[in-house]
Amino acid sequence: MHYAGSCHCGRIAFDLETDAPITEAYDCNCSLCRRRGGLLWFGTRAQLRLQGEPEALGTYRFNQQHIDHHHCPQCGIAPFSEGVNPKTGEAGVAVNLHCLPELDLAALSVHAVDGASR
C-alpha cells in the first residue's frame, strides 16, 4: 500500500510503502508523545522515503538519546521518528498517522503503549 504524508506546511513530505493497509495504530503515553498527540504506526526505515532534503528536518532526542524525533522547524508538526530496534538491530520508523491525510483514523484499531514506564 502506498501512503503520502507530510507536515502541515508540506516542507517535510514522505512516501510510505506498507505490505498491507494500515489498520492498527499505537497511542503512546511517554512524556513526548503525550504532549504532541501522535498516533503511531511502526515499520522499517526502508518503508519510508523522504521527499526533499534531510536537512529540512528538525530533530529532538531525549531520555536515552536512541530515537531521532523529527519535526518541521517551520510549522512544528512531528511526522515521524526513527531509530534502531535494539532487539533486531534494524533501522525502524514510527510514523505519526495524523500526517497521512487519506487514512481514515476512525477506522483504526488503537492500542495503548505504556511508554511512560520505560
Coordinates of C-alpha atoms in Angstrom, one line a residue, residues 1-97:
M1 CA 0.0 0.0 0.0
H2 CA 1.2 3.5 -0.8
Y3 CA 0.6 6.4 1.5
A4 CA 1.7 10.0 1.0
G5 CA 2.3 12.1 4.1
S6 CA 3.6 15.4 5.2
C7 CA 3.8 18.0 7.9
H8 CA 1.2 20.9 7.8
C9 CA 3.2 23.2 5.6
G10 CA 4.5 20.5 3.3
R11 CA 8.1 21.2 3.8
I12 CA 8.6 17.6 5.1
A13 CA 6.9 15.2 2.8
F14 CA 7.3 11.5 2.6
D15 CA 6.1 8.3 0.9
L16 CA 5.3 5.3 3.0
E17 CA 5.1 1.8 1.5
T18 CA 3.4 -1.0 3.6
D19 CA 2.8 -4.6 2.8
A20 CA -0.9 -4.3 3.7
P21 CA -3.3 -1.5 4.5
I22 CA -2.7 0.2 7.9
T23 CA -5.4 -1.0 10.3
E24 CA -3.8 -0.6 13.6
A25 CA -2.2 2.3 15.5
Y26 CA -0.4 2.8 18.8
D27 CA -1.1 5.6 21.3
C28 CA 2.0 6.1 23.5
N29 CA 1.8 7.9 26.8
C30 CA 5.5 8.7 27.2
S31 CA 6.3 12.3 28.1
L32 CA 6.8 13.4 24.5
C33 CA 4.0 11.5 22.7
R34 CA 1.5 12.6 25.4
R35 CA 2.3 16.2 24.7
R36 CA 2.4 16.1 20.9
G37 CA -0.5 13.7 20.5
G38 CA 0.9 11.3 17.9
L39 CA -0.9 8.2 16.8
L40 CA 1.8 5.9 15.7
W41 CA 2.5 3.1 13.1
F42 CA 5.8 1.2 13.4
G43 CA 7.8 -0.2 10.4
T44 CA 11.2 -0.4 8.9
R45 CA 13.1 2.7 7.9
A46 CA 13.3 1.3 4.4
Q47 CA 9.5 1.7 4.1
L48 CA 9.7 5.5 4.4
R49 CA 11.1 7.6 1.6
L50 CA 11.7 11.2 2.5
Q51 CA 10.9 13.8 -0.3
G52 CA 13.3 16.6 -0.3
E53 CA 16.4 17.2 1.8
P54 CA 17.1 15.6 5.2
E55 CA 18.5 19.0 6.3
A56 CA 14.8 20.3 6.3
L57 CA 14.2 18.1 9.4
G58 CA 14.4 19.5 12.9
T59 CA 15.4 16.7 15.3
Y60 CA 14.9 16.2 19.0
R61 CA 16.4 13.5 21.2
F62 CA 15.6 12.9 24.9
N63 CA 16.0 10.3 27.6
Q64 CA 18.4 7.6 26.3
Q65 CA 19.1 9.6 23.1
H66 CA 18.3 6.5 20.9
I67 CA 15.5 7.9 18.8
D68 CA 15.5 10.9 16.4
H69 CA 12.1 12.6 16.8
H70 CA 11.8 14.7 13.7
H71 CA 9.7 17.8 13.3
C72 CA 9.3 20.6 10.9
P73 CA 11.1 23.8 12.0
Q74 CA 8.5 25.9 10.0
C75 CA 5.1 24.5 11.1
G76 CA 6.1 22.4 14.2
I77 CA 4.4 19.2 13.1
A78 CA 6.2 15.9 14.0
P79 CA 5.6 13.5 11.1
F80 CA 7.9 10.6 12.1
S81 CA 10.7 9.4 14.3
E82 CA 13.5 6.9 13.6
G83 CA 15.9 4.8 15.4
V84 CA 17.4 1.3 15.6
N85 CA 15.4 -1.6 17.0
P86 CA 17.5 -2.8 20.0
K87 CA 16.3 -6.4 19.6
T88 CA 16.9 -6.7 15.8
G89 CA 19.5 -4.0 15.0
E90 CA 17.2 -3.0 12.1
A91 CA 16.6 0.7 11.4
G92 CA 13.0 1.5 12.3
V93 CA 10.5 4.3 11.9
A94 CA 7.4 5.5 13.9
V95 CA 5.1 7.4 11.6
N96 CA 2.6 9.9 13.0
L97 CA -0.6 8.7 11.3

